[in-house]
Short mmCIF file of C-alpha atoms in Angstrom, two decimals:
data_model
loop_
_atom_site.label_atom_id
_atom_site.label_comp_id
_atom_site.label_asym_id
_atom_site.label_seq_id
_atom_site.Cartn_x
_atom_site.Cartn_y
_atom_site.Cartn_z
CA ARG O 29 33.08 161.58 13.57
CA ARG O 30 30.60 159.47 12.35
CA ARG O 31 33.09 156.78 14.03
CA TYR O 32 33.01 158.69 16.86
CA PRO O 33 30.18 160.36 18.83
CA ALA O 34 31.98 162.12 21.47
CA VAL O 35 34.63 163.26 19.29
CA ALA O 36 31.93 164.31 17.47
CA ALA O 37 30.35 166.06 20.62
CA ALA O 38 33.61 167.72 21.96
CA MET O 39 34.01 169.64 17.95
CA ALA O 40 30.26 170.51 17.82
CA TRP O 41 30.55 172.09 21.29
CA LEU O 42 33.85 173.89 20.40
CA GLU O 43 32.57 175.08 17.46
CA GLY O 44 30.14 178.09 18.83
CA PHE O 45 33.51 179.54 20.09
CA ALA O 46 36.74 178.38 17.79
CA GLU O 47 37.35 176.41 15.45
CA PRO O 48 38.25 172.55 16.89
CA ARG O 49 41.17 170.73 15.67
CA LEU O 50 42.38 167.66 16.44
CA THR O 51 46.04 166.70 17.98
CA GLY O 52 47.89 164.12 15.44
CA THR O 53 46.50 161.53 17.39
CA GLY O 54 43.01 162.70 17.31
CA ALA O 55 42.88 161.35 20.42
CA CYS O 56 42.69 165.65 21.33
CA VAL O 57 39.69 168.16 20.39
CA PHE O 58 41.54 172.02 20.92
CA ALA O 59 41.13 174.82 20.09
CA ALA O 60 44.18 177.94 19.61
CA PHE O 61 43.23 181.23 21.65
CA ASP O 62 44.99 184.36 21.41
CA GLU O 63 44.80 184.87 25.25
CA GLU O 64 44.66 182.93 28.47
CA ALA O 65 42.09 184.80 29.24
CA GLU O 66 39.78 184.23 26.82
CA ALA O 67 40.20 180.34 26.70
CA ARG O 68 40.22 180.26 30.81
CA ASP O 69 36.42 182.14 30.24
CA LEU O 70 35.31 179.10 28.06
CA LEU O 71 37.20 176.27 30.44
CA ASP O 72 34.09 177.86 32.63
CA ARG O 73 31.04 176.66 30.26
CA VAL O 74 32.52 173.14 29.24
CA PRO O 75 29.40 170.46 29.56
CA ALA O 76 30.49 168.50 33.19
CA ASP O 77 31.05 165.39 30.64
CA PHE O 78 34.28 166.86 29.21
CA GLN O 79 37.24 167.11 30.46
CA ALA O 80 39.06 170.01 29.66
CA TRP O 81 42.08 172.22 30.26
CA VAL O 82 44.19 175.04 29.07
CA THR O 83 47.43 175.17 28.46
CA ARG O 84 50.34 176.87 26.27
CA GLY O 85 50.75 175.32 23.15
CA LEU O 86 54.16 173.93 21.71
CA ASN O 87 55.67 174.42 17.82
CA ARG O 88 58.04 171.68 18.77
CA SER O 89 57.79 168.28 20.80
CA PRO O 90 60.38 168.99 24.32
CA LEU O 91 61.59 165.03 23.02
CA GLN O 92 62.56 166.25 19.46
CA GLY O 93 66.12 165.99 20.06
CA CYS O 94 66.23 164.15 23.10
CA GLU O 95 69.26 160.86 22.83
CA GLY O 96 68.48 157.66 21.70
CA ALA O 97 65.29 159.78 20.00
CA THR O 98 64.91 159.01 16.43
CA ASN O 99 63.69 160.74 13.81
CA HIS O 100 61.34 157.57 12.35
CA TRP O 101 58.07 155.64 13.18
CA GLY O 102 60.21 152.45 13.23
CA VAL O 103 58.97 151.35 9.18
CA ALA O 104 61.25 149.48 7.14
CA LYS O 105 62.05 151.86 3.90
CA ARG O 106 63.47 149.72 0.47
#
């Protein structure tokens, strides 16, 4: 959080409403809600300098199982 003040600000704001989390890449801050209505209510309160949207989460990547997809990161193993 020290290295990325914008991430720290987003997480601090979101902590007032839900448990903030980072995506695996750390590119986005998000929170899970039991009901879509809860998320939409919070969406109306998001500060103007943040980009936000409500979406449904997935347990698996839609790319998993696609032809040509690999299950490795392209790192040579010994």
